[in-house]
Structure formats: structure tokens, C-alpha cells
Coordinates of C-alpha atoms in Angstrom, one line a residue:
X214 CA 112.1 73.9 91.5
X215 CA 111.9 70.3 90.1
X216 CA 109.3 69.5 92.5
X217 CA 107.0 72.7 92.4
X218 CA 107.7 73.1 88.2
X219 CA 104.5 71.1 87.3
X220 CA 102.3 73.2 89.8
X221 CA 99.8 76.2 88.7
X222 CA 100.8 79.1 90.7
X223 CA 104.4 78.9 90.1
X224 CA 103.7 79.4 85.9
X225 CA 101.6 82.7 86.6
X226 CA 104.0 83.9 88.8
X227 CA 106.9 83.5 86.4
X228 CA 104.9 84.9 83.4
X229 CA 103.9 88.2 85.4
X230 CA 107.7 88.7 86.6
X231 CA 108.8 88.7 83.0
X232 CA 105.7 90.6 81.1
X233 CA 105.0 93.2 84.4
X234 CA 105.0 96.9 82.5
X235 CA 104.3 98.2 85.9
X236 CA 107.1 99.3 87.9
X237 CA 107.1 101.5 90.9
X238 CA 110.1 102.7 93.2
X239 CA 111.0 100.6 95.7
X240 CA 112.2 103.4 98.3
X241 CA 108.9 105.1 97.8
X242 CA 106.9 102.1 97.4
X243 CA 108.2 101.1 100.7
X244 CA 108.0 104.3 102.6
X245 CA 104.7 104.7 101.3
X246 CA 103.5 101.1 102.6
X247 CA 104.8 101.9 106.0
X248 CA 103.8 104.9 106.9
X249 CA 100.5 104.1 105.6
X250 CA 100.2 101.0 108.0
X251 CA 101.4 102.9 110.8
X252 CA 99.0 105.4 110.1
X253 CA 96.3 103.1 109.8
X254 CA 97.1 100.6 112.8
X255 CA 97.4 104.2 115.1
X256 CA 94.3 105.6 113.4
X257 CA 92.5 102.4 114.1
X258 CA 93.7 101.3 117.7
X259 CA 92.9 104.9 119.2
X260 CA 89.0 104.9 117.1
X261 CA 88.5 101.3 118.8
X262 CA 89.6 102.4 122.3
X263 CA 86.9 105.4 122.2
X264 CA 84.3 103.5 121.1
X265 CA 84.8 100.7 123.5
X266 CA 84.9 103.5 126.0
X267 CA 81.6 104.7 124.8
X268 CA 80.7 101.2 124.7
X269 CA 81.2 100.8 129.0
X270 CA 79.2 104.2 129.4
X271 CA 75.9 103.9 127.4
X272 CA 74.4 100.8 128.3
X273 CA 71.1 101.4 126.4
X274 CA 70.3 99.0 123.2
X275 CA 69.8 102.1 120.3
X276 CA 72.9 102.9 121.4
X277 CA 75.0 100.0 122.0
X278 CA 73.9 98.4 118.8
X279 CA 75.7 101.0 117.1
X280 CA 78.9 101.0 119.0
X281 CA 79.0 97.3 118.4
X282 CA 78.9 97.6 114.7
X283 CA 80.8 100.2 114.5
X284 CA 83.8 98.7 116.9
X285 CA 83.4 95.5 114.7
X286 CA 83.9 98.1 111.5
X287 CA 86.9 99.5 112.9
X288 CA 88.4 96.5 114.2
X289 CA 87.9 94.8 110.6
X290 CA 90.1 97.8 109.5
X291 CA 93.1 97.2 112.2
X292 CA 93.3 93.6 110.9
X293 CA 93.1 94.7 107.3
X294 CA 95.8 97.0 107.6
X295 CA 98.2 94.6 110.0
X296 CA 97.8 91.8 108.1
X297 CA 97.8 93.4 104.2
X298 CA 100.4 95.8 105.1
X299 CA 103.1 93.4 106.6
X300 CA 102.8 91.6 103.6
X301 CA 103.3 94.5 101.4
X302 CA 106.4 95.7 103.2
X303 CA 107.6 91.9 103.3
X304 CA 107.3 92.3 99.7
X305 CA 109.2 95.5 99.0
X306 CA 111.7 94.5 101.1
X307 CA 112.2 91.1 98.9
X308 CA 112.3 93.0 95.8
X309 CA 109.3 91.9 95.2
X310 CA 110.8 88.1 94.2
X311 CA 107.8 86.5 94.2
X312 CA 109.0 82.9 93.0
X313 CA 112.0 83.2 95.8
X314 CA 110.3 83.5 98.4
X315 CA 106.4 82.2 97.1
X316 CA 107.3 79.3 95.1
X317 CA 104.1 77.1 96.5
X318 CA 101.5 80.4 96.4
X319 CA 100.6 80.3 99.6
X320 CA 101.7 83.5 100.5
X321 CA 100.2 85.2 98.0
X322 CA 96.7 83.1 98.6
X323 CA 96.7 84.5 101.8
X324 CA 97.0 88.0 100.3
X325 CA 94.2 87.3 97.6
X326 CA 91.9 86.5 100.6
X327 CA 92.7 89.3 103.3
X328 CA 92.5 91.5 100.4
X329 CA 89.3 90.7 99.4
X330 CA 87.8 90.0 102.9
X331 CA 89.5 93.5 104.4
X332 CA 87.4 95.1 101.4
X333 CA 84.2 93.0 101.3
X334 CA 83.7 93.3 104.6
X335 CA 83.4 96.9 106.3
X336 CA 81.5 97.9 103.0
X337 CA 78.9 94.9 103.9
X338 CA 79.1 96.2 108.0
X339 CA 78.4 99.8 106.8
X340 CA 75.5 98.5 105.0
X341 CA 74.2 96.4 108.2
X342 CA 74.8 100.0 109.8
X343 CA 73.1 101.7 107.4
X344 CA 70.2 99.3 107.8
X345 CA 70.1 99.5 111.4
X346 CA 70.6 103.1 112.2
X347 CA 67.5 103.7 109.2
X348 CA 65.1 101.3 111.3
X349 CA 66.2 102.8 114.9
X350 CA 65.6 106.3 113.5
X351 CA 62.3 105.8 111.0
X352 CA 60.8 102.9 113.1
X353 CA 61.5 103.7 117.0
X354 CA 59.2 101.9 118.5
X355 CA 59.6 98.2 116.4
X356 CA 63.4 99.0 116.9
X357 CA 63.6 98.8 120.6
X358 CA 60.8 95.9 120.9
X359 CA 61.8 93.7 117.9
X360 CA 65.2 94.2 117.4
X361 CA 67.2 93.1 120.3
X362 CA 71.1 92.8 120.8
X363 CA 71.2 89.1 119.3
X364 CA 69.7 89.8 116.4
X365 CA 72.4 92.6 115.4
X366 CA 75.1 89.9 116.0
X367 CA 73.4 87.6 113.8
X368 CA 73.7 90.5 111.7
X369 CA 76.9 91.1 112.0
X370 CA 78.0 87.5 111.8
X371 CA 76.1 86.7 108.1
X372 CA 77.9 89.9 107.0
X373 CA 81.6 88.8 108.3
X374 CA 81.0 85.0 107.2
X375 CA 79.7 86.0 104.0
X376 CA 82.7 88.2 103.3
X377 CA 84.5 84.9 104.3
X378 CA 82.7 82.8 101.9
X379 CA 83.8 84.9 99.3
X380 CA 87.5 85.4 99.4
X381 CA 87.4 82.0 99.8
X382 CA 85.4 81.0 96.8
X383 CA 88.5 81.2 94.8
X384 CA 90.2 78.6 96.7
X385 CA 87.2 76.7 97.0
X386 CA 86.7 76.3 93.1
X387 CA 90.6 75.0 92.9
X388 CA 91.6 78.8 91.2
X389 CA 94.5 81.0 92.9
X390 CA 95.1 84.6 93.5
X391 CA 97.3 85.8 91.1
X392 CA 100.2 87.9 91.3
X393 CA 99.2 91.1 89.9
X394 CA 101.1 93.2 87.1
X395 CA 103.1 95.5 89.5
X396 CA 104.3 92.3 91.9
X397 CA 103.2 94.5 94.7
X398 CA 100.0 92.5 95.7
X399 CA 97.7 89.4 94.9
X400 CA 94.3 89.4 93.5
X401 CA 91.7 88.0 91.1
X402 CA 93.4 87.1 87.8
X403 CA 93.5 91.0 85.7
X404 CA 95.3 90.4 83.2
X405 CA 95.3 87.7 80.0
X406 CA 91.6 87.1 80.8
X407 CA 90.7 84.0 78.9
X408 CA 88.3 82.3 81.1
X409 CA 84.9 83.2 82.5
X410 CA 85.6 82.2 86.2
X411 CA 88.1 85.3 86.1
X412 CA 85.4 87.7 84.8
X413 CA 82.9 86.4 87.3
X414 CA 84.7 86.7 90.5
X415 CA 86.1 90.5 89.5
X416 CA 82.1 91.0 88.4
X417 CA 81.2 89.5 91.6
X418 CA 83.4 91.4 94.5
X419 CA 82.3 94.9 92.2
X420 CA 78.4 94.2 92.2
X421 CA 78.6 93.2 96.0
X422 CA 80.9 96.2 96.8
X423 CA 78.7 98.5 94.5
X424 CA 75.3 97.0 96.1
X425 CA 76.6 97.5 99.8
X426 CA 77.5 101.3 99.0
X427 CA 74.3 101.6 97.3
X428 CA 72.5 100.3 100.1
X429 CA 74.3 102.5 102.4
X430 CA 73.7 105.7 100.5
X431 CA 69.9 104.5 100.4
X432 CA 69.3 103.8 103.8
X433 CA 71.6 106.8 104.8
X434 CA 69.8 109.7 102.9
X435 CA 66.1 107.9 104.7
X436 CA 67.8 108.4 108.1
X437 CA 69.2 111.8 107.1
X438 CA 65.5 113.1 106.1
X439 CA 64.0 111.3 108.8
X440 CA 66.2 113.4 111.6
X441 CA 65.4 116.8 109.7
X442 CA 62.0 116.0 109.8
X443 CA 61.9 115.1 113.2
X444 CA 64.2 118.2 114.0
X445 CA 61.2 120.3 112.8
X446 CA 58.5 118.2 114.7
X447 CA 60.6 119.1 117.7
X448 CA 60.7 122.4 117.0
X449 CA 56.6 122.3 117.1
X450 CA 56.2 120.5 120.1
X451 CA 59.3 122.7 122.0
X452 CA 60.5 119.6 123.0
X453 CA 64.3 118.1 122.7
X454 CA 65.2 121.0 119.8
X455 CA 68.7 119.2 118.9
X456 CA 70.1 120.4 115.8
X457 CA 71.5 116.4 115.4
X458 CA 74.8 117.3 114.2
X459 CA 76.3 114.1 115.4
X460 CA 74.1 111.5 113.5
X461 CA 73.4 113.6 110.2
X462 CA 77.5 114.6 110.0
X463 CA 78.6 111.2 110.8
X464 CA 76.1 109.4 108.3
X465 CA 76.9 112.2 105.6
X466 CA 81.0 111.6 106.2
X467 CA 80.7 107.9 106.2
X468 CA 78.7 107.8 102.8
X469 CA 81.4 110.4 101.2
X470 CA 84.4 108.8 102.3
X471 CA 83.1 104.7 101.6
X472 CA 81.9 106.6 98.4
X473 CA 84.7 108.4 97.1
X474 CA 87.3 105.6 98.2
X475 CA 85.9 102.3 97.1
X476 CA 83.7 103.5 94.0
X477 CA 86.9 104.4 91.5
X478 CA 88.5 100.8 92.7
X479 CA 84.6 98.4 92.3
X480 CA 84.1 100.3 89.1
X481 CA 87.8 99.5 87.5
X482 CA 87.6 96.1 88.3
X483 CA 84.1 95.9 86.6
X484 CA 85.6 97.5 83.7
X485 CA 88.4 95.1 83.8
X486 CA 86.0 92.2 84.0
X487 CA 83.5 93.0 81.4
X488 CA 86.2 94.9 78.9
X489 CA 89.6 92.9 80.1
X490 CA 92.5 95.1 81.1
X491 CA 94.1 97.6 78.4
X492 CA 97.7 97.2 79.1
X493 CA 98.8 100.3 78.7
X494 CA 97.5 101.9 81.5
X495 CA 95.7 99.3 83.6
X496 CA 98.5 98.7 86.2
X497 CA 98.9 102.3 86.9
X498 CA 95.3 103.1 87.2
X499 CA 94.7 99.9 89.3
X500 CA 97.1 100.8 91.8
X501 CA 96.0 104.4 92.4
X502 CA 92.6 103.2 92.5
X503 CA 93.4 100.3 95.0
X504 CA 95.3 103.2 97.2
X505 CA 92.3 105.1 97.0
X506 CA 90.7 102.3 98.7
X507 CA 93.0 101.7 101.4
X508 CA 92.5 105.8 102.0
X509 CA 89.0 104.2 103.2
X510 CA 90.3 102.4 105.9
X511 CA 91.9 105.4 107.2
X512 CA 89.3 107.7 107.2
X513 CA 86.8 105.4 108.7
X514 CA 88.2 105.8 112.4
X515 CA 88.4 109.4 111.9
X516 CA 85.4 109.9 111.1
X517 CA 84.3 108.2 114.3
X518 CA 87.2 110.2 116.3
X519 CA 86.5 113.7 115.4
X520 CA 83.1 113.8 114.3
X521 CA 82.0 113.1 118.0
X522 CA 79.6 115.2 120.2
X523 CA 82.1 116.8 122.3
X524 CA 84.2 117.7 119.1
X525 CA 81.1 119.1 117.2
X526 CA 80.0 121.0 120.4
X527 CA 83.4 122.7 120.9
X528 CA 83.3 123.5 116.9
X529 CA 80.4 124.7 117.3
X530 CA 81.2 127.4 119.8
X531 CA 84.5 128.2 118.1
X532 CA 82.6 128.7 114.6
X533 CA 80.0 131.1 116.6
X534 CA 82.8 133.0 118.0
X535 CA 85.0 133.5 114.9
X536 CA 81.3 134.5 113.4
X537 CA 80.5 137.1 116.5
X538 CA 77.2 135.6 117.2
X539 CA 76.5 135.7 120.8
X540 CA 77.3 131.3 121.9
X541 CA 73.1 130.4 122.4
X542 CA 73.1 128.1 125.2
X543 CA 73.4 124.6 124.0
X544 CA 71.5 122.7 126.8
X545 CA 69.8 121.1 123.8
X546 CA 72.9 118.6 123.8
X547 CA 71.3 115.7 125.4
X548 CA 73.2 112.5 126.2
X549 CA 72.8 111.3 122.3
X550 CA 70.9 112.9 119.3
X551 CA 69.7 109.8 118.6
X552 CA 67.7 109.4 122.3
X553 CA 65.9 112.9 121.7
X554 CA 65.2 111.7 117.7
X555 CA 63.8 108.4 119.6
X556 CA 62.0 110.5 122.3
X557 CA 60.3 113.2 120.1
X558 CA 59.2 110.3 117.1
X559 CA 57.8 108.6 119.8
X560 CA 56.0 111.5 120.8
X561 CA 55.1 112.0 117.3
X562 CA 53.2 108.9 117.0
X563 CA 51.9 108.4 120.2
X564 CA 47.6 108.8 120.4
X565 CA 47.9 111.1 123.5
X566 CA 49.9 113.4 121.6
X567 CA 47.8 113.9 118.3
X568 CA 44.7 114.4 120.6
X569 CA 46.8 117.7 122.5
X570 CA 47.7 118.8 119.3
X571 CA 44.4 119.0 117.9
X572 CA 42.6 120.4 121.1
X573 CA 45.4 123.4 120.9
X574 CA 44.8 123.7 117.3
X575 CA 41.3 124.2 117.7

């Protein structure tokens, strides 16, 4: 090591091998790793072949915007899981000997980044999501005139490139990821925080993860009162009377599960940054909540695999039947819930419309 003993990341790397309180089983630790990138890269590949699938078959722009972001989402996820969990299991596998096989930190920069952009990034797309599906829903008619295809990949490119930007902000300011306390992955620096570039990039990927789940639950619960309001509307004109399981299930699932997985992880590093890491039980708590995270990534596809409208109709009749409620006939499933939520808000707001309305009131 004569000629790599002067350099940065080979110092941290030492001082975490011989201070980490954190140890895990490597049998389990491994086990765990794999199956959970198995299950992720399956989970993922079989979610991105449907939606591209759906992608061929619906042609229209409400539509295809959405299958675009959300193929982008889940495609985001693959990569994060490929990527992040071959290093993992590379590491297991070397017994975690970080300055045997990382001596320069490169490996482990490469980490620190995929980490950062595999979380950054599908929280920032569910936002754009968020965003889009609350216009296309609330504001039909400016939707389908204003917002066209390139403007959603303009979208979608600021959020990916900006996710970029910042796992590479780092890098850019001559820092490195650091090796974190358990040796099992690479990071912003969590432990022995001295300086205020570590506290500002931990307080900077948690207020940009925390502001694109807030944004999503915002613009979510809009789009969730807008269909039950238009679900009523529809029920006065006795026209396209969908109960809009599809949309309001799906937004409600992909709120809870982004929720529930990320918020634990952006909130410990917050505390981490602001408070600096107590020792005792900072590794242990870190990891779960990082696992928690990577549950996200899992779910995500699923959520888009089963909460479908061929799945929800089929549950549908089977939760009628176990009820014994004569099955209604469910002719109200139109090609998308979203269509008739366009169709009858147009309706809504259309002049012809209120005229007919008041003539019958009258």
C-alpha cells in the first residue's frame, strides 16, 4: 500500500474496519442480499414487461404518459437492484475486506452513487407522477391540449438528471462515500461527523426525499377527491358510473408503500445529520431502516402487477360471491377509469351541459 497510503479513502476505510460495532452474519447477510435481488430483478422484469405491453395497446396520450413514467419508475428499480445488489453480495462474499479488494475507493464511490441515485430517483418520478396524474384528472381539458408527450420527457429527464447531479455532488466537491459502520455498503459519511459538508449532503438527500413524498401524498389525496367527486357527478348525469378502483387503489398503494418504506430511512438520516449518530444503536437501526427502503423497490412493481383492472375486476366478483350478493353487471368497466373520469369532467364543464341540467331542474 506504499503508493495508495497517503490517499483519503484508504484512512476511512481502515478506521471503520477496526472501530465497526456493527456486525451481521455473513450466511444470513448473504442469503438475505440474494434472494432479495432475485426477488427484486423478477419482481421488476415481469412489472416492466406488462406495462410495456400496456404501453403497445393504448396508444392515447392520458394514458401513455402514465405508462411511460411508470415503465421509467420500474426500470429505475431493475437497475437499482442489479447494480446495488451485485455489489452487496460481492461484498459478503469478500468478507466484507474492504481495503483488499477497494484499496483506491472506487468501488465503493460507485456504491455511494447508485445508492443515492436508486433512492433519489423513483421518489422524484413518483412525484412527476403524482404531478401529472393530479393535472390529467383535476384539469382534463389543459391536460390533453397543453401537455403533450415531450413535455412529460422533459419531465422525466430533469427528474433522472437531477437525481444524477446529486449523487454526484459528492464527487464533484472532491468528498468520497464512505464505508459505513457495518462494511456492508457505502454512503454519506454517518459516523465521527466533524464537518458541515457531511451534515449537509445527509440534510440534503432527506429534505429532497421527504419533499418528493410530500408532494406525492399532496397531489395524490387532490386526485383521490377529484375521482370521488367525479364518481358522484357521474352518478347524476347516468353517465360512465365507474367505481374507479384502478386509479384510487393504485394511487392509495403507491403513497403507503413510498411512505412507509422510505420515511423511517429520510428521517434517520436527518436525525443523524442534525444530532450525529449515537453509537450504540445507530448501525442497527440504519440498516433495518435502509432494508425498509429497499422493501420499496419491491413493492413498487407489485403494485403495478396486481392492482390492475383485470385483477381488481376478478376480485371484485370473488369478494361478491364469498359475500352472497348477486355479481351486478360490471359493464361500467370501460377501457380505463381514467378515460370515463376524463369523459364525465369534461361533461362537467362543458356549457351545453350546465344549460340541460338547469332546463331539467326547472
Amino acid at each position: 500500500m506504499s503508493m495508495n497510503s497517503s490517499k483519503e479513502p484508504a484512512s476511512p476505510a481502515t478506521e471503520l474496519l477496526s472501530n465497526a460495532t456493527c456486525q451481521t452474519e455473513k450466511g444470513l447477510s448473504v442469503s438475505f442480499s440474494i434472494i432479495f435481488m432475485t426477488v427484486g430483478i423478477l419482481s421488476n422484469s415481469l412489472a416492466i414487461a406488462i406495462l410495456m405491453k400496456a404501453y403497445q395497446r393504448f396508444r392515447q396520450k392520458y394514458k401513455s404518459s402514465f405508462l411511460l413514467l411508470a415503465s421509467t419508475l420500474v426500470i429505475t428499480d431493475f437497475f437499482g437492484h442489479l447494480i446495488n445488489g451485485a455489489i452487496a453480495v460481492f461484498v459478503y462474499a469478500s468478507n466484507k475486506d474492504w481495503i483488499r479488494f477497494d484499496q483506491s475507493n472506487v468501488l465503493c464511490s460507485i456504491f455511494g452513487i447508485c445508492m443515492v441515485f436508486s433512492g433519489l430517483c423513483p421518489l422524484f418520478l413518483g412525484s412527476v407522477m403524482a404531478i401529472e396524474r393530479c393535472i390529467g384528472v383535476t384539469k382534463p381539458i389543459f391536460h390533453s391540449t397543453k401537455i403533450t408527450s415531450k413535455h412529460v420527457k422533459m419531465m422525466l429527464s430533469g427528474a433522472c438528471f437531477f437525481a444524477v447531479f446529486v449523487a454526484l455532488l459528492p464527487i464533484l466537491g472532491h468528498l468520497v462515500y464512505k464505508i459505513q459502520a457495518s462494511r456492508t455498503w457505502c454512503f454519506y459519511q454517518t459516523d465521527h461527523i466533524t464537518d458541515w459538508e457531511d451534515r449537509f449532503y445527509l440534510l440534503l438527500f432527506s429534505f429532497l426525499g421527504l419533499l418528493a413524498l410530500s408532494i406525492s401524498f399532496f397531489c395524490n389525496a387532490i386526485t383521490g377527491i377529484s375521482l370521488l367527486k367525479v364518481k358522484f357527478k357521474s352518478q347524476q348525469h347516468r353517465q360512465g358510473r365507474s367505481h374507479h378502483f384502478e386509479m384510487v387503489i393504485q394511487l392509495l398503494a403507491i403513497m403507503c408503500v413510498s411512505c412507509v418504506c422510505w420515511s423511517p430511512f429520510l428521517v434517520t438520516m436527518a436525525t443523524i445529520g442534525i444530532n450525529g449518530p449515537d453509537y450504540l444503536d445507530a448501525c442497527e437501526t440504519t440498516l433495518f431502516t435502509l432494508r425498509m427502503a429497499t422493501w420499496n423497490q419491491i413493492l413498487d412493481p407489485w403494485v403495478y402487477i396486481l392492482l390492475r383492472k383485470a385483477v381488481l375486476k376478478n376480485l371484485y366478483k370473488l369478494t361478491r360471491r364469498c359475500c352472497g350478493v348477486h355479481i351486478i353487471s360490471l359493464h361500467v368497466w370501460e377501457l380505463s377509469s381514467i378515460k370515463n373520469s376524463l369523459k364525465v369532467a369534461a361533461i362537467s364543464e362543458s356549457p351545453v351541459t350546465e344549460k340541460v341540467t338547469q332546463q331539467t331542474t326547472t
